[in-house]
């Protein structure tokens, strides 16, 4: 299947809404490289052959967030954006314009550096260095954390934020992992039909968060775990690829543009590719557990979570009635906490005997794309180059 997300749809673990009330990052934050704490692209520096390119090698004036790969740096900037409901222009001089000065040091950026050091000290001194306290812990979408509980909130409808790592439900209170996944495979069409699907090419449209116009989109997938998602935006192509070993992201109108995925982010991209051919998805993570049931958009779902390689955590939400997958949230690690990526699936239709979602949303901390497919062609030849390192439009 294709992985999916509705960031606007809250998961309710108690029968009460858990939709965040803070403003979401603007589209400027998505398309204008909002997530770069104090930097301009360093010229003439190539990635080291034996390791990923580090943040201080890609950008200038990196003082605190050193020694982390570019993709982790991007995710960390996205966490800043979400925690404070800001975009790149709120911290970086000229961001969103024709002459940004990423290396400049405005006051807000200097404060951000001190906040990172403060959070690191809290976690080091109290939690053995684990990212228990993050920007989100206090800010929750506000630039200035509130220190006093409003009475309306004390006695009003509570806002609940489910934990990243969920507890296991009591044995016997919910179906087993095997039962839930077996029902999922049967709901898709059965293992035999899933095994007969070896590739597909999908076409449709994608709409960015905050936009009203759509862009042409294509998806290429090949069993067991290769995928390329391409959106032909007006400013340039947005591309995500995984070739079975390496993963890449190409973004238009950003400082970094093209960057490889590493660690838990790479494991997450691998999971996305495996979800296109989900017959063996249960075996992709060795330690699944069933947590407490929840609801999504009024429908009851079983919640199954597992921890994969490099600390990647994945949570699956299966419709209790149909057995189909409604949502996947996966988390990558970063310097300032977990970076969520969410897929939501709907409008399942049969393709070569396999139920596939024709509507889905891909959302991460720095952007969201809503996809509507118009056709899926099963078992077609696909050039292996589709899954390689992306090439910008007009590039070679």
Coordinates of C-alpha atoms in Angstrom, one line a residue:
X1 CA 0.0 0.0 0.0
X2 CA 0.9 3.6 0.1
X3 CA 1.7 5.2 3.4
X4 CA -0.6 8.0 4.5
X5 CA -1.5 11.0 6.9
X6 CA -4.3 13.3 8.0
X7 CA -2.5 15.7 10.4
X8 CA -5.8 17.5 10.9
X9 CA -7.5 14.4 12.3
X10 CA -7.0 13.9 16.0
X11 CA -6.7 10.5 17.7
X12 CA -8.9 10.3 20.7
X13 CA -7.8 7.8 23.3
X14 CA -10.6 8.8 25.8
X15 CA -13.6 9.9 23.7
X16 CA -12.4 13.6 23.9
X17 CA -10.8 15.6 21.2
X18 CA -7.0 15.7 21.1
X19 CA -6.5 18.2 18.2
X20 CA -3.7 20.6 19.0
X21 CA -5.0 24.2 19.4
X22 CA -1.9 25.9 18.2
X23 CA -1.4 27.4 14.8
X24 CA 0.4 25.2 12.4
X25 CA 3.5 26.1 10.5
X26 CA 2.8 28.3 7.5
X27 CA 3.4 27.3 3.9
X28 CA 6.4 29.6 3.9
X29 CA 7.9 27.3 6.5
X30 CA 7.4 24.4 4.2
X31 CA 8.9 25.9 1.0
X32 CA 11.4 28.4 2.2
X33 CA 13.8 26.3 4.2
X34 CA 12.5 27.5 7.6
X35 CA 14.5 25.1 9.6
X36 CA 18.0 26.3 9.7
X37 CA 19.2 27.7 13.0
X38 CA 21.7 30.2 11.9
X39 CA 23.3 29.3 8.6
X40 CA 24.0 29.9 5.0
X41 CA 25.0 27.1 2.7
X42 CA 28.7 26.5 3.0
X43 CA 30.3 26.5 -0.5
X44 CA 32.8 24.0 -1.7
X45 CA 32.3 21.4 1.0
X46 CA 31.4 17.9 -0.1
X47 CA 30.0 15.2 2.2
X48 CA 32.6 12.9 3.7
X49 CA 32.7 9.6 2.0
X50 CA 32.5 7.4 5.1
X51 CA 29.7 9.3 7.0
X52 CA 26.8 11.6 6.3
X53 CA 27.3 15.4 5.9
X54 CA 27.1 17.1 9.2
X55 CA 25.2 20.3 9.9
X56 CA 28.3 22.5 10.4
X57 CA 29.6 21.3 7.0
X58 CA 26.5 22.2 5.1
X59 CA 25.7 25.5 6.8
X60 CA 27.6 28.5 8.2
X61 CA 27.5 29.8 11.8
X62 CA 26.3 26.6 13.4
X63 CA 27.2 27.0 17.1
X64 CA 25.1 24.6 19.1
X65 CA 23.5 21.9 16.9
X66 CA 26.8 20.5 15.6
X67 CA 27.7 16.9 14.8
X68 CA 24.3 15.8 13.5
X69 CA 23.4 14.9 9.9
X70 CA 21.6 17.4 7.7
X71 CA 18.4 15.4 7.8
X72 CA 18.4 15.3 11.6
X73 CA 19.1 19.1 11.6
X74 CA 16.1 19.7 9.3
X75 CA 13.9 17.7 11.6
X76 CA 15.1 19.6 14.6
X77 CA 14.4 22.9 13.0
X78 CA 10.9 21.6 12.2
X79 CA 10.4 20.8 15.9
X80 CA 11.3 24.4 16.8
X81 CA 8.8 25.7 14.2
X82 CA 6.0 23.5 15.6
X83 CA 6.7 24.1 19.3
X84 CA 6.6 27.9 18.9
X85 CA 4.2 28.2 15.9
X86 CA 6.8 30.1 13.9
X87 CA 8.3 29.8 10.5
X88 CA 11.8 30.5 9.2
X89 CA 11.3 34.2 8.8
X90 CA 10.6 34.7 12.5
X91 CA 14.2 33.7 13.3
X92 CA 16.3 34.0 10.2
X93 CA 17.0 37.4 8.6
X94 CA 15.4 37.7 5.2
X95 CA 14.0 34.2 5.1
X96 CA 11.3 33.9 2.5
X97 CA 12.8 36.7 0.4
X98 CA 15.2 36.9 -2.4
X99 CA 18.3 37.6 -0.2
X100 CA 18.1 35.6 3.0
X101 CA 21.0 36.0 5.5
X102 CA 21.0 32.6 7.1
X103 CA 24.3 33.2 8.9
X104 CA 23.0 36.4 10.6
X105 CA 22.6 36.4 14.4
X106 CA 19.3 38.2 15.3
X107 CA 18.3 38.2 19.0
X108 CA 15.7 35.5 18.6
X109 CA 18.3 33.1 17.2
X110 CA 20.6 33.8 20.1
X111 CA 17.8 33.0 22.6
X112 CA 17.1 29.8 20.7
X113 CA 20.7 28.7 21.2
X114 CA 20.5 29.3 24.9
X115 CA 17.2 27.4 25.1
X116 CA 18.8 24.4 23.4
X117 CA 21.7 24.5 26.0
X118 CA 19.2 24.8 28.8
X119 CA 17.1 21.8 27.6
X120 CA 20.2 19.7 27.1
X121 CA 21.4 20.6 30.7
X122 CA 18.0 19.6 32.1
X123 CA 18.0 16.3 30.3
X124 CA 21.7 15.6 31.2
X125 CA 21.3 16.4 34.9
X126 CA 17.9 14.8 35.5
X127 CA 17.3 12.1 32.8
X128 CA 20.7 10.6 32.0
X129 CA 20.8 12.6 28.7
X130 CA 17.5 11.2 27.4
X131 CA 15.3 13.7 25.5
X132 CA 12.5 13.8 28.1
X133 CA 12.2 17.6 28.1
X134 CA 11.9 19.3 24.7
X135 CA 10.8 22.7 23.4
X136 CA 7.3 21.2 23.0
X137 CA 7.2 20.2 26.7
X138 CA 6.7 23.8 27.7
X139 CA 5.8 25.9 24.6
X140 CA 3.0 23.7 23.2
X141 CA 2.6 26.1 20.2
X142 CA 3.2 29.3 22.1
X143 CA 6.2 31.6 21.7
X144 CA 6.0 32.3 25.5
X145 CA 5.2 29.4 27.7
X146 CA 2.3 30.0 30.1
X147 CA 3.1 29.8 33.8
X148 CA -0.4 30.0 35.2
X149 CA -3.3 27.6 34.5
X150 CA -6.3 29.4 33.1
X151 CA -9.5 28.6 35.0
X152 CA -11.4 27.9 31.7
X153 CA -8.9 25.2 31.0
X154 CA -9.0 23.7 34.5
X155 CA -12.7 23.2 34.3
X156 CA -13.1 22.9 30.5
X157 CA -12.6 20.1 28.0
X158 CA -9.1 18.9 28.5
X159 CA -6.6 18.8 25.6
X160 CA -4.9 15.4 25.6
X161 CA -1.6 14.6 23.8
X162 CA -1.0 10.9 23.5
X163 CA 2.5 9.8 24.4
X164 CA 5.0 8.8 21.7
X165 CA 5.7 5.4 23.3
X166 CA 2.4 3.7 24.2
X167 CA 1.9 1.1 27.0
X168 CA 0.7 -2.4 26.2
X169 CA -3.0 -3.1 27.0
X170 CA -3.8 -5.9 29.4
X171 CA -3.6 -9.4 27.9
X172 CA -7.1 -10.5 26.8
X173 CA -8.5 -7.0 26.6
X174 CA -7.7 -6.6 22.9
X175 CA -6.8 -9.0 20.1
X176 CA -3.3 -10.2 19.7
X177 CA -0.7 -8.7 17.3
X178 CA -1.1 -11.7 15.0
X179 CA -4.9 -11.5 15.0
X180 CA -4.8 -7.8 14.0
X181 CA -2.3 -8.1 11.3
X182 CA -3.9 -11.3 9.9
X183 CA -7.2 -9.4 9.6
X184 CA -5.4 -6.6 7.9
X185 CA -3.9 -8.9 5.3
X186 CA -7.3 -10.5 4.7
X187 CA -9.0 -7.1 4.4
X188 CA -6.5 -6.1 1.7
X189 CA -7.3 -9.2 -0.4
X190 CA -5.3 -12.0 1.2
X191 CA -1.6 -13.0 1.1
X192 CA -1.8 -14.7 -2.3
X193 CA -3.1 -11.6 -4.1
X194 CA -0.7 -9.4 -2.2
X195 CA 2.2 -11.6 -3.2
X196 CA 1.1 -11.3 -6.9
X197 CA 1.5 -7.5 -6.7
X198 CA 5.1 -6.8 -7.6
X199 CA 5.0 -3.2 -8.7
X200 CA 2.7 -0.3 -9.5
X201 CA 2.7 3.2 -10.9
X202 CA 0.1 5.7 -9.5
X203 CA -0.8 9.1 -10.8
X204 CA -2.9 11.8 -9.4
X205 CA -2.6 15.2 -7.6
X206 CA -1.1 16.6 -4.4
X207 CA -2.1 19.7 -2.5
X208 CA 0.2 21.4 0.0
X209 CA -1.1 22.6 3.3
X210 CA -2.3 26.2 3.0
X211 CA -2.7 26.0 -0.8
X212 CA -5.8 25.8 -2.9
X213 CA -4.3 24.6 -6.1
X214 CA -3.0 21.0 -6.8
X215 CA 0.1 19.8 -8.5
X216 CA 0.6 16.6 -10.6
X217 CA 1.9 13.7 -8.6
X218 CA 3.4 10.3 -9.4
X219 CA 4.3 7.3 -7.3
X220 CA 6.5 4.4 -8.4
X221 CA 6.8 1.3 -6.2
X222 CA 8.5 -2.0 -6.7
X223 CA 8.5 -5.0 -4.4
X224 CA 9.7 -5.5 -1.7
X225 CA 10.8 -2.1 -0.6
X226 CA 11.5 0.5 -3.3
X227 CA 9.5 3.7 -3.7
X228 CA 9.6 7.1 -5.4
X229 CA 7.1 9.8 -4.7
X230 CA 7.2 12.8 -7.1
X231 CA 5.2 16.0 -6.9
X232 CA 5.7 18.5 -9.8
X233 CA 5.3 21.7 -7.9
X234 CA 5.5 25.1 -9.7
X235 CA 8.7 26.0 -7.9
X236 CA 10.4 22.6 -8.7
X237 CA 9.9 18.9 -8.0
X238 CA 9.4 17.5 -4.5
X239 CA 10.8 14.0 -4.5
X240 CA 11.3 11.2 -1.9
X241 CA 13.0 8.0 -2.9
X242 CA 14.1 4.8 -1.3
X243 CA 16.0 2.3 -3.4
X244 CA 16.1 -0.6 -0.9
X245 CA 19.1 0.7 0.9
X246 CA 19.4 4.5 0.6
X247 CA 16.8 7.2 0.9
X248 CA 16.7 10.8 -0.3
X249 CA 14.6 13.9 -0.1
X250 CA 14.5 16.7 -2.7
X251 CA 12.7 19.9 -1.7
X252 CA 12.2 23.0 -3.9
X253 CA 13.0 26.5 -2.7
X254 CA 15.1 25.4 0.2
X255 CA 18.7 26.2 1.3
X256 CA 19.8 22.6 1.3
X257 CA 17.5 21.2 -1.4
X258 CA 18.7 17.6 -1.7
X259 CA 19.8 15.5 1.3
X260 CA 20.1 11.8 2.2
X261 CA 18.2 10.2 5.1
X262 CA 20.1 8.6 7.9
X263 CA 19.5 6.5 11.1
X264 CA 15.9 6.3 12.2
X265 CA 14.7 8.7 9.4
X266 CA 16.1 6.2 6.9
X267 CA 14.4 3.3 8.8
X268 CA 11.1 5.3 8.6
X269 CA 11.5 5.8 4.8
X270 CA 12.1 2.0 4.5
X271 CA 8.9 1.3 6.4
X272 CA 7.0 3.6 4.0
X273 CA 8.3 1.6 1.1
X274 CA 7.5 -1.7 2.7
X275 CA 3.9 -0.5 3.3
X276 CA 3.5 -0.4 -0.5
X277 CA 3.7 -4.2 -0.4
X278 CA 2.5 -5.0 3.1
X279 CA 2.3 -8.8 3.0
X280 CA 5.4 -9.0 5.3
X281 CA 4.9 -5.8 7.2
X282 CA 4.4 -7.6 10.5
X283 CA 7.9 -9.0 10.2
X284 CA 9.4 -5.6 9.5
X285 CA 9.5 -4.8 13.2
X286 CA 10.2 -7.6 15.7
X287 CA 8.6 -6.3 18.9
X288 CA 5.0 -5.2 18.2
X289 CA 2.6 -4.6 21.1
X290 CA -1.1 -3.8 21.2
X291 CA -1.9 -0.7 23.1
X292 CA -5.3 0.7 24.2
X293 CA -7.9 1.2 21.5
X294 CA -8.6 4.7 20.2
X295 CA -10.9 6.5 17.8
X296 CA -10.1 8.4 14.6
X297 CA -12.8 10.6 13.1
X298 CA -15.4 8.7 15.1
X299 CA -14.2 5.3 14.0
X300 CA -12.8 2.8 16.5
X301 CA -9.3 1.6 15.8
X302 CA -6.9 -0.9 17.3
X303 CA -3.5 0.6 18.1
X304 CA -0.3 -1.4 17.5
X305 CA 3.2 -0.1 18.1
X306 CA 6.7 -1.4 17.6
X307 CA 10.3 -0.1 17.8
X308 CA 12.5 -0.7 14.9
X309 CA 16.2 -0.2 14.2
X310 CA 18.0 3.0 15.2
X311 CA 15.2 4.0 17.6
X312 CA 12.5 4.4 15.0
X313 CA 9.1 4.0 16.6
X314 CA 6.0 3.2 14.5
X315 CA 2.3 3.2 15.6
X316 CA -0.3 1.6 13.4
X317 CA -4.0 2.3 13.7
X318 CA -6.3 -0.4 12.2
X319 CA -10.1 0.1 11.7
X320 CA -11.8 -2.3 14.0
X321 CA -14.7 -3.0 11.6
X322 CA -12.9 -3.2 8.2
X323 CA -9.5 -4.3 9.4
X324 CA -7.9 -1.7 7.0
X325 CA -5.0 0.6 8.0
X326 CA -6.2 4.1 8.7
X327 CA -3.1 5.8 10.0
X328 CA 0.6 5.3 10.6
X329 CA 2.7 7.6 12.8
X330 CA 6.4 6.9 12.8
X331 CA 9.0 8.8 14.8
X332 CA 12.7 9.6 14.0
X333 CA 15.1 10.6 16.6
X334 CA 16.7 14.1 16.6
X335 CA 18.8 16.3 18.8
X336 CA 15.7 17.9 20.4
X337 CA 13.2 15.0 20.5
X338 CA 11.3 12.7 18.2
X339 CA 10.3 14.0 14.8
X340 CA 6.8 12.6 13.8
X341 CA 5.7 11.6 10.3
X342 CA 2.1 10.7 9.8
X343 CA 0.2 8.9 7.0
X344 CA -3.6 8.7 6.8
X345 CA -5.4 6.4 4.4
X346 CA -8.9 6.5 2.9
X347 CA -10.9 5.7 -0.2
X348 CA -9.7 2.1 -0.5
X349 CA -10.5 0.5 -3.9
X350 CA -9.6 -2.8 -5.5
X351 CA -6.6 -2.9 -7.8
X352 CA -5.7 -6.3 -9.2
X353 CA -7.6 -7.8 -6.3
X354 CA -5.8 -5.8 -3.7
X355 CA -7.4 -3.0 -1.7
X356 CA -5.4 0.2 -2.1
X357 CA -6.0 3.8 -0.8
X358 CA -6.8 6.3 -3.5
X359 CA -6.6 9.2 -1.0
X360 CA -3.9 9.8 1.6
X361 CA -2.0 12.5 3.3
X362 CA 1.7 12.6 4.1
X363 CA 2.5 15.0 6.9
X364 CA 5.7 15.7 8.9
X365 CA 6.6 18.4 11.2
X366 CA 7.4 20.8 8.4
X367 CA 4.8 20.3 5.8
X368 CA 1.8 18.2 4.7
X369 CA 0.7 17.0 1.3
X370 CA -2.8 15.6 0.5
X371 CA -2.8 13.1 -2.4
X372 CA -5.7 12.1 -4.5
X373 CA -4.9 9.3 -7.0
X374 CA -6.8 9.0 -10.3
X375 CA -5.2 5.7 -11.5
X376 CA -3.0 2.9 -10.2
X377 CA -1.4 0.6 -12.8
X378 CA -0.3 -2.8 -11.2
X379 CA 2.6 -5.0 -12.2
X380 CA 4.2 -2.7 -14.8
X381 CA 8.0 -2.4 -15.6
X382 CA 9.7 0.4 -13.7
X383 CA 13.1 1.8 -14.6
X384 CA 15.4 1.2 -11.6
X385 CA 16.7 4.7 -11.9
X386 CA 13.4 6.0 -10.6
X387 CA 14.5 5.0 -7.1
X388 CA 18.0 6.6 -7.3
X389 CA 19.2 9.8 -5.8
X390 CA 16.7 12.5 -7.2
X391 CA 17.8 15.0 -9.8
X392 CA 16.4 18.5 -9.6
X393 CA 14.2 19.6 -12.5
X394 CA 16.5 20.7 -15.3
X395 CA 19.5 18.9 -13.7
X396 CA 21.5 16.1 -15.0

